Amino acid sequence: MTAVAHRAKTGKQGPSPRLRADALRNRERIIAAAREMVMEFGAEVPLDEIARRAGVGNATLYRHFTDRPELIHHVTLSVMSRTADRAESALAEEPDAFQALRRFVHDAVEERIGALCPMLSDSIDRDHPDLLAARERLEAAVEAVMGAARDSGQLRSDIAVGDLMVALTQLTRPLPGSGCMDFDRFVHRHLQLFLDGLQAPARSELPGSAATFEDLRRRG
């Protein structure tokens, strides 16, 4: 059996060939356009509209991504990677630990991580090695930001990373285009209220227990 036939039978892909600079730019433009349009209109946005926004032809899009699930897979990877980048940058560049947390939370909203929920449909392999690696990196980055704020004594002790991610998810939904077109103008204002509530000392006792990433995965 040839390597191509084996991949077709097993569904496993071999190492991606190195792309030329122009092809890589096209691929990045397609992913960026898809990320924007999925956030605006949902995961079922027409692929030809994505190609049009990316400034490429349909044939170019399909050369890089054979179908919608493959494209959404890479959009999801992009959102997770960019969100992890923001967490790592905030922690590295901000001298104050809670300010690093504030910066990350406000930055993460711009990535529309709440849109990951509808994107992670049954057509997406949630256990794909690339997605697992991206998730582990994101979890570690967010845990590090929150851990630094907690160690500094500025973050209340009854909060876990799942609580933060639930808030970020809720504040980046519903998606624009779903009837709440002016929703965005309230997001950073409400985030600031949420962040003030995270600071120690706590002014009230929270019901239930702190939510972890593992809790989110079990409920997902």
XYZ file of N, CA and C in Angstrom:
660
model
N 0.854 -1.192 0.000
C 0.000 0.000 0.000
C 0.884 1.234 0.000
N 0.558 2.183 -0.863
C 1.345 3.404 -0.925
C 1.065 4.266 0.290
N 1.957 5.260 0.525
C 1.761 6.174 1.655
C 0.478 6.963 1.498
N 0.179 7.388 0.263
C -1.049 8.143 0.023
C -2.270 7.295 0.308
N -2.242 6.037 -0.156
C -3.369 5.142 0.085
C -3.534 4.867 1.573
N -2.396 4.702 2.269
C -2.464 4.439 3.707
C -3.114 5.622 4.432
N -2.722 6.862 4.067
C -3.314 8.030 4.706
C -4.797 8.116 4.416
N -5.177 7.780 3.175
C -6.602 7.823 2.821
C -7.398 6.813 3.632
N -6.804 5.646 3.857
C -7.501 4.599 4.592
C -7.587 4.916 6.080
N -6.499 5.436 6.662
C -6.455 5.655 8.102
C -6.922 7.030 8.510
N -6.936 7.980 7.559
C -7.314 9.343 7.903
C -6.183 10.131 8.519
N -5.001 9.533 8.626
C -3.859 10.220 9.225
C -3.061 10.946 8.151
N -2.621 12.135 8.512
C -1.858 12.933 7.570
C -0.376 12.826 7.882
N 0.411 12.814 6.838
C 1.846 12.816 7.026
C 2.333 14.217 7.315
N 3.646 14.409 7.484
C 4.181 15.733 7.749
C 3.817 16.693 6.622
N 3.410 17.921 6.988
C 3.034 18.894 5.975
C 4.269 19.337 5.214
N 4.188 19.412 3.891
C 5.329 19.887 3.126
C 5.571 21.358 3.411
N 6.822 21.790 3.302
C 7.158 23.182 3.522
C 6.566 24.022 2.393
N 5.841 25.070 2.765
C 5.184 25.897 1.774
C 6.097 27.024 1.307
N 5.922 27.412 0.047
C 6.597 28.601 -0.453
C 6.071 29.818 0.308
N 6.837 30.910 0.275
C 6.451 32.101 1.033
C 5.088 32.618 0.595
N 4.820 32.644 -0.723
C 3.541 33.165 -1.186
C 2.396 32.234 -0.804
N 2.639 30.933 -0.858
C 1.609 29.971 -0.456
C 1.333 30.073 1.047
N 2.393 30.272 1.827
C 2.216 30.414 3.273
C 1.415 31.672 3.593
N 1.700 32.762 2.876
C 0.928 33.989 3.082
C -0.549 33.768 2.757
N -0.809 33.080 1.656
C -2.201 32.791 1.294
C -2.887 31.960 2.365
N -2.182 30.962 2.867
C -2.754 30.091 3.908
C -3.081 30.914 5.161
N -2.166 31.782 5.558
C -2.384 32.602 6.746
C -3.539 33.575 6.536
N -3.650 34.120 5.320
C -4.760 35.037 5.024
C -6.100 34.308 5.064
N -6.116 33.085 4.569
C -7.358 32.307 4.596
C -7.773 32.017 6.034
N -6.823 31.595 6.863
C -7.138 31.296 8.263
C -7.609 32.558 8.980
N -6.934 33.683 8.727
C -7.336 34.939 9.367
C -8.734 35.354 8.935
N -9.011 35.249 7.637
C -10.341 35.611 7.133
C -11.406 34.677 7.699
N -11.093 33.382 7.748
C -12.045 32.419 8.297
C -12.300 32.696 9.772
N -11.248 33.020 10.506
C -11.409 33.327 11.930
C -12.351 34.525 12.104
N -12.139 35.573 11.329
C -12.977 36.764 11.436
C -14.437 36.454 11.083
N -14.637 35.710 9.998
C -15.997 35.488 9.519
C -16.756 34.476 10.376
N -16.054 33.500 10.918
C -16.700 32.565 11.840
C -17.159 33.308 13.088
N -16.317 34.246 13.574
C -16.702 35.036 14.737
C -17.925 35.897 14.427
N -18.001 36.397 13.200
C -19.093 37.296 12.830
C -20.393 36.561 12.505
N -20.267 35.424 11.785
C -21.458 34.806 11.212
C -21.680 33.354 11.627
N -20.719 32.759 12.366
C -20.857 31.365 12.760
C -20.078 30.431 11.850
N -20.006 29.169 12.270
C -19.125 28.200 11.603
C -19.609 27.793 10.220
N -20.867 28.090 9.880
C -21.411 27.679 8.584
C -21.279 28.751 7.510
N -20.458 29.772 7.771
C -20.261 30.825 6.774
C -19.770 30.200 5.461
N -20.288 30.620 4.300
C -19.876 30.016 3.019
C -18.372 30.147 2.773
N -17.776 29.078 2.290
C -16.339 29.084 2.050
C -15.942 30.068 0.958
N -16.825 30.287 -0.022
C -16.469 31.238 -1.069
C -16.428 32.659 -0.524
N -17.227 32.939 0.520
C -17.159 34.248 1.164
C -15.844 34.407 1.921
N -15.389 33.326 2.534
C -14.095 33.360 3.219
C -12.976 33.610 2.210
N -13.024 32.907 1.079
C -12.009 33.106 0.038
C -12.023 34.543 -0.449
N -13.220 35.104 -0.637
C -13.327 36.479 -1.117
C -12.695 37.444 -0.120
N -12.987 37.278 1.177
C -12.398 38.183 2.170
C -10.889 38.015 2.243
N -10.412 36.799 2.043
C -8.968 36.558 2.079
C -8.267 37.074 0.832
N -9.037 37.399 -0.210
C -8.442 37.883 -1.443
C -7.825 36.793 -2.292
N -8.378 35.572 -2.183
C -7.884 34.449 -2.975
C -9.064 33.803 -3.690
N -8.776 32.970 -4.659
C -9.818 32.232 -5.344
C -10.226 30.995 -4.573
N -11.399 30.460 -4.923
C -11.868 29.238 -4.274
C -10.879 28.095 -4.428
N -10.253 28.008 -5.609
C -9.306 26.921 -5.849
C -8.132 27.000 -4.885
N -7.682 28.219 -4.595
C -6.574 28.385 -3.643
C -6.993 27.930 -2.263
N -8.205 28.283 -1.846
C -8.675 27.847 -0.529
C -8.685 26.322 -0.444
N -9.215 25.670 -1.488
C -9.320 24.213 -1.432
C -7.974 23.522 -1.604
N -6.993 24.206 -2.160
C -5.645 23.611 -2.193
C -5.066 23.498 -0.796
N -5.418 24.438 0.054
C -4.886 24.431 1.420
C -5.757 23.639 2.386
N -7.084 23.680 2.172
C -8.014 23.041 3.102
C -9.052 22.281 2.285
N -9.062 20.982 2.440
C -9.891 20.149 1.566
C -11.385 20.312 1.828
N -11.759 20.695 3.061
C -13.175 20.839 3.378
C -13.331 21.759 4.584
N -14.580 22.019 4.942
C -14.865 22.922 6.057
C -14.282 22.428 7.393
N -14.454 21.140 7.755
C -13.882 20.704 9.033
C -12.375 20.949 9.138
N -11.649 20.749 8.039
C -10.201 20.990 8.105
C -9.909 22.466 8.328
N -10.648 23.338 7.669
C -10.440 24.771 7.856
C -10.804 25.189 9.278
N -11.939 24.713 9.793
C -12.345 25.058 11.152
C -11.338 24.530 12.168
N -10.784 23.359 11.890
C -9.722 22.805 12.744
C -8.586 23.814 12.877
N -8.158 24.386 11.756
C -7.028 25.314 11.786
C -7.419 26.674 12.359
N -8.665 27.070 12.186
C -9.134 28.291 12.838
C -9.090 28.118 14.359
N -9.545 26.969 14.825
C -9.525 26.690 16.255
C -8.102 26.712 16.792
N -7.182 26.085 16.070
C -5.774 26.120 16.474
C -5.262 27.554 16.539
N -5.646 28.357 15.558
C -5.199 29.744 15.522
C -5.698 30.527 16.730
N -6.976 30.381 17.055
C -7.536 31.098 18.201
C -6.843 30.674 19.494
N -6.634 29.383 19.670
C -5.998 28.895 20.885
C -4.553 29.365 20.978
N -3.840 29.333 19.860
C -2.446 29.757 19.849
C -2.317 31.244 20.126
N -3.155 32.055 19.497
C -3.097 33.494 19.693
C -3.471 33.868 21.131
N -4.422 33.147 21.725
C -4.801 33.423 23.100
C -3.666 33.060 24.049
N -2.998 31.940 23.802
C -1.839 31.561 24.615
C -0.720 32.582 24.462
N -0.502 33.071 23.235
C 0.506 34.110 23.011
C 0.235 35.328 23.894
N -1.030 35.722 23.960
C -1.395 36.905 24.738
C -1.144 36.679 26.232
N -1.440 35.484 26.725
C -1.190 35.185 28.138
C 0.306 35.209 28.442
N 1.092 34.587 27.589
C 2.537 34.535 27.809
C 3.161 35.922 27.727
N 2.698 36.735 26.778
C 3.240 38.089 26.636
C 2.881 38.951 27.847
N 1.637 38.853 28.307
C 1.220 39.645 29.458
C 2.047 39.308 30.685
N 2.271 38.021 30.915
C 3.035 37.601 32.088
C 4.492 38.044 31.983
N 5.052 37.984 30.788
C 6.466 38.329 30.600
C 6.718 39.833 30.656
N 5.741 40.621 30.238
C 5.978 42.053 30.039
C 5.432 42.954 31.137
N 4.476 42.474 31.926
C 3.886 43.320 32.965
C 4.596 43.092 34.302
N 5.068 44.146 34.956
C 5.766 43.965 36.236
C 4.838 43.587 37.383
N 3.555 43.950 37.266
C 2.591 43.640 38.318
C 1.757 42.436 37.899
N 1.654 41.454 38.794
C 1.015 40.186 38.436
C -0.461 40.355 38.132
N -1.168 41.159 38.912
C -2.600 41.314 38.630
C -2.825 42.154 37.383
N -1.933 43.097 37.121
C -2.042 43.853 35.881
C -1.822 42.943 34.676
N -0.942 41.946 34.824
C -0.758 40.957 33.750
C -2.060 40.203 33.509
N -2.756 39.846 34.591
C -4.044 39.165 34.449
C -5.066 40.069 33.781
N -5.118 41.330 34.200
C -6.043 42.277 33.576
C -5.760 42.396 32.071
N -4.491 42.562 31.744
C -4.127 42.722 30.337
C -4.522 41.491 29.537
N -4.236 40.306 30.068
C -4.585 39.081 29.346
C -6.086 38.983 29.123
N -6.881 39.242 30.150
C -8.331 39.095 30.033
C -8.887 40.041 28.967
N -8.445 41.288 28.993
C -8.931 42.240 27.992
C -8.445 41.859 26.593
N -7.211 41.366 26.497
C -6.686 40.946 25.196
C -7.401 39.700 24.678
N -7.671 38.754 25.581
C -8.268 37.478 25.166
C -9.645 37.675 24.569
N -10.371 38.680 25.030
C -11.688 38.956 24.477
C -11.606 39.247 22.984
N -10.521 39.891 22.566
C -10.372 40.226 21.152
C -10.245 38.970 20.285
N -9.871 37.843 20.879
C -9.767 36.590 20.120
C -11.097 35.851 20.021
N -12.134 36.361 20.685
C -13.464 35.766 20.586
C -13.466 34.281 20.956
N -12.836 33.959 22.083
C -12.707 32.540 22.412
C -14.055 31.880 22.646
N -15.094 32.664 22.931
C -16.426 32.081 23.079
C -16.910 31.419 21.810
N -16.372 31.832 20.670
C -16.776 31.233 19.399
C -16.200 29.839 19.213
N -15.280 29.415 20.068
C -14.747 28.054 19.969
C -15.826 27.015 20.231
N -16.794 27.345 21.072
C -17.810 26.350 21.436
C -18.581 25.845 20.220
N -19.190 26.752 19.428
C -19.878 26.222 18.244
C -18.933 25.657 17.202
N -17.696 26.126 17.174
C -16.753 25.588 16.198
C -16.377 24.148 16.514
N -16.325 23.815 17.806
C -15.935 22.469 18.200
C -17.137 21.537 18.092
N -17.602 21.348 16.886
C -18.767 20.512 16.632
C -18.334 19.056 16.489
N -19.312 18.210 16.215
C -19.006 16.792 16.078
C -18.085 16.501 14.897
N -18.000 17.437 13.956
C -17.150 17.208 12.790
C -15.670 17.462 13.080
N -15.377 18.008 14.257
C -14.002 18.305 14.637
C -13.494 17.219 15.577
N -12.289 16.750 15.311
C -11.666 15.741 16.167
C -11.029 16.439 17.364
N -11.730 16.447 18.492
C -11.236 17.156 19.666
C -9.990 16.509 20.258
N -9.750 15.250 19.908
C -8.578 14.547 20.415
C -7.434 14.540 19.416
N -7.523 15.369 18.383
C -6.427 15.470 17.425
C -5.175 15.938 18.164
N -4.013 15.353 17.891
C -2.794 15.729 18.621
C -2.492 17.218 18.586
N -2.735 17.870 17.452
C -2.469 19.311 17.375
C -3.382 20.093 18.311
N -4.651 19.703 18.379
C -5.577 20.387 19.270
C -5.250 20.121 20.734
N -4.854 18.902 21.038
C -4.476 18.584 22.414
C -3.255 19.392 22.836
N -2.267 19.506 21.942
C -1.065 20.278 22.258
C -1.392 21.756 22.437
N -2.251 22.287 21.557
C -2.635 23.695 21.667
C -3.402 23.949 22.957
N -4.268 23.013 23.315
C -5.040 23.161 24.545
C -4.126 23.121 25.764
N -3.163 22.205 25.766
C -2.237 22.107 26.898
C -1.423 23.380 27.051
N -0.985 23.935 25.906
C -0.216 25.185 25.970
C -1.082 26.325 26.504
N -2.328 26.419 26.023
C -3.223 27.474 26.485
C -3.506 27.334 27.974
N -3.795 26.126 28.411
C -4.071 25.904 29.828
C -2.876 26.303 30.681
N -1.674 25.907 30.269
C -0.477 26.226 31.041
C -0.248 27.729 31.101
N -0.493 28.414 29.988
C -0.265 29.855 29.945
C -1.239 30.590 30.854
N -2.517 30.198 30.822
C -3.517 30.861 31.664
C -3.274 30.528 33.135
N -2.947 29.276 33.406
C -2.626 28.884 34.786
C -1.456 29.703 35.325
N -0.452 29.961 34.477
C 0.717 30.716 34.919
C 0.349 32.155 35.266
N -0.496 32.780 34.437
C -0.918 34.154 34.711
C -1.710 34.217 36.015
N -2.649 33.291 36.179
C -3.453 33.296 37.396
C -2.624 32.914 38.619
N -1.685 31.982 38.427
C -0.836 31.577 39.538
C 0.014 32.717 40.055
N 0.549 33.525 39.138
C 1.365 34.670 39.544
C 0.523 35.684 40.313
N -0.711 35.932 39.837
C -1.593 36.875 40.536
C -1.982 36.338 41.905
N -2.195 35.034 41.978
C -2.559 34.426 43.260
C -1.370 34.475 44.230
N -0.180 34.155 43.739
C 1.007 34.162 44.593
C 1.337 35.560 45.110
N 0.944 36.574 44.357
C 1.208 37.954 44.784
C 0.223 38.410 45.852
N -0.800 37.592 46.123
C -1.799 37.943 47.116
C -2.901 38.830 46.588
N -2.935 39.071 45.263
C -3.921 39.981 44.687
C -5.153 39.270 44.123
N -5.057 37.958 43.885
C -6.170 37.195 43.326
C -6.805 36.367 44.424
N -8.115 36.458 44.566
C -8.796 35.712 45.608
C -8.547 34.215 45.421
N -8.518 33.480 46.520
C -8.068 32.090 46.503
C -9.145 31.101 46.060
N -10.401 31.531 45.983
C -11.476 30.601 45.647
C -11.836 30.649 44.167
N -10.909 31.105 43.338
C -11.094 31.204 41.896
C -10.100 30.278 41.205
N -10.565 29.538 40.217
C -9.676 28.698 39.410
C -9.798 29.095 37.943
N -8.940 28.512 37.141
C -8.856 28.937 35.749
C -10.159 28.718 34.990
N -10.917 27.686 35.363
C -12.190 27.451 34.696
C -13.168 28.590 34.900
N -13.145 29.203 36.086
C -14.015 30.352 36.346
C -13.696 31.489 35.391
N -12.415 31.723 35.186
C -11.989 32.795 34.281
C -12.411 32.499 32.851
N -12.215 31.255 32.408
C -12.528 30.916 31.026
C -14.042 30.940 30.770
N -14.840 30.555 31.761
C -16.297 30.641 31.605
C -16.707 32.096 31.403
N -16.135 32.998 32.221
C -16.481 34.416 32.091
C -16.074 34.952 30.725
N -14.875 34.609 30.275
C -14.425 35.069 28.966
C -15.308 34.522 27.850
N -15.699 33.264 27.988
C -16.564 32.656 26.973
C -17.913 33.351 26.923
N -18.486 33.594 28.086
C -19.798 34.226 28.116
C -19.764 35.656 27.596
N -18.670 36.350 27.856
C -18.575 37.742 27.425
C -18.181 37.879 25.961
N -17.888 36.781 25.308
C -17.629 36.848 23.866
C -18.729 36.125 23.096
N -19.869 35.909 23.726
C -21.065 35.385 23.103
C -22.249 36.222 23.568
N -23.301 36.349 22.809
C -23.520 35.748 21.496
C -22.632 36.386 20.444
N -22.464 35.684 19.362
C -21.612 36.177 18.302
C -22.239 37.375 17.619
N -21.383 38.323 17.156
C -21.922 39.397 16.322
C -22.657 38.792 15.132
N -23.719 39.443 14.726
C -24.525 38.918 13.628
C -25.705 38.102 14.108
N -25.805 37.901 15.431
C -26.900 37.091 15.967
C -28.017 37.954 16.550
N -28.022 39.239 16.229
C -29.070 40.116 16.731
C -28.608 41.063 17.816
N -27.379 40.926 18.264
C -26.835 41.807 19.308
C -25.621 42.544 18.756
N -25.854 43.365 17.772
C -24.753 44.005 17.070
C -23.996 45.002 17.932
N -24.647 45.565 18.979
C -23.980 46.541 19.833
C -23.395 45.908 21.086
N -23.380 44.587 21.139
C -22.911 43.881 22.330
C -21.462 44.220 22.651
N -20.634 44.363 21.624
C -19.199 44.542 21.830
C -18.859 45.761 22.678
N -19.642 46.813 22.571
C -19.267 48.034 23.274
C -19.373 47.906 24.786
N -20.036 46.854 25.272
C -20.148 46.641 26.710
C -19.104 45.678 27.263
N -18.422 44.953 26.392
C -17.594 43.836 26.849
C -16.495 44.284 27.795
N -15.698 45.262 27.401
C -14.564 45.649 28.249
C -15.033 46.316 29.545
N -16.160 47.002 29.499
C -16.730 47.583 30.719
C -17.110 46.481 31.704
N -17.773 45.447 31.212
C -18.182 44.352 32.091
C -16.989 43.508 32.539
N -15.995 43.391 31.662
C -14.771 42.699 32.068
C -14.115 43.385 33.257
N -14.115 44.707 33.236
C -13.488 45.439 34.341
C -14.220 45.173 35.647
N -15.541 45.117 35.590
C -16.310 44.771 36.784
C -15.964 43.367 37.268
N -15.853 42.435 36.328
C -15.511 41.055 36.673
C -14.129 40.988 37.322
N -13.164 41.691 36.731
C -11.805 41.664 37.263
C -11.743 42.271 38.663
N -12.497 43.334 38.888
C -12.526 43.912 40.238
C -13.029 42.886 41.247
N -13.964 42.036 40.809
C -14.487 41.007 41.702
C -13.518 39.870 41.973
N -12.469 39.754 41.145
C -11.468 38.704 41.353
C -10.411 39.084 42.389
N -10.319 40.360 42.715
C -9.227 40.801 43.574
C -9.438 40.407 45.031
N -8.331 40.094 45.679
C -8.336 39.816 47.113
C -8.177 41.155 47.854
N -8.790 41.270 49.051
C -9.586 40.243 49.736
C -10.985 40.114 49.141
N -11.515 38.895 49.182
C -12.848 38.643 48.654
C -13.890 39.331 49.523
N -14.917 39.872 48.901
C -15.969 40.574 49.641
C -17.167 39.684 49.915
N -17.162 38.480 49.354
C -18.271 37.550 49.608
C -17.763 36.136 49.403
N -18.549 35.185 49.875
C -18.206 33.780 49.677
C -18.950 33.269 48.455
N -18.214 32.665 47.534
C -18.827 32.184 46.302
C -19.536 30.847 46.533
N -20.691 30.636 45.920
C -21.354 29.331 46.025
C -20.621 28.297 45.183
N -20.742 27.046 45.551
C -20.122 25.976 44.770
C -18.616 25.959 44.933
N -17.968 25.295 43.994
C -16.510 25.170 44.042
C -15.891 25.786 42.803
N -14.611 26.088 42.899
C -13.898 26.693 41.777
C -13.890 25.734 40.589
N -14.023 26.298 39.397
C -14.063 25.489 38.168
C -12.671 25.380 37.569
N -12.305 24.160 37.209
C -11.013 23.900 36.596
C -11.197 23.631 35.104
N -10.079 23.548 34.377
C -10.160 23.157 32.978
C -10.756 21.759 32.843
N -10.431 20.884 33.782
C -10.960 19.528 33.726
C -12.480 19.534 33.867
N -13.004 20.418 34.715
C -14.451 20.551 34.824
C -15.064 20.963 33.490
N -14.429 21.914 32.823
C -14.938 22.392 31.540
C -14.913 21.283 30.505
N -13.865 20.487 30.503
C -13.763 19.396 29.524
C -14.851 18.353 29.780
N -15.111 18.014 31.040
C -16.141 17.026 31.356
C -17.514 17.511 30.925
N -17.757 18.812 31.086
C -19.062 19.365 30.718
C -19.161 19.651 29.227
N -17.986 19.681 28.520
C -18.005 19.984 27.106
C -18.523 18.858 26.263
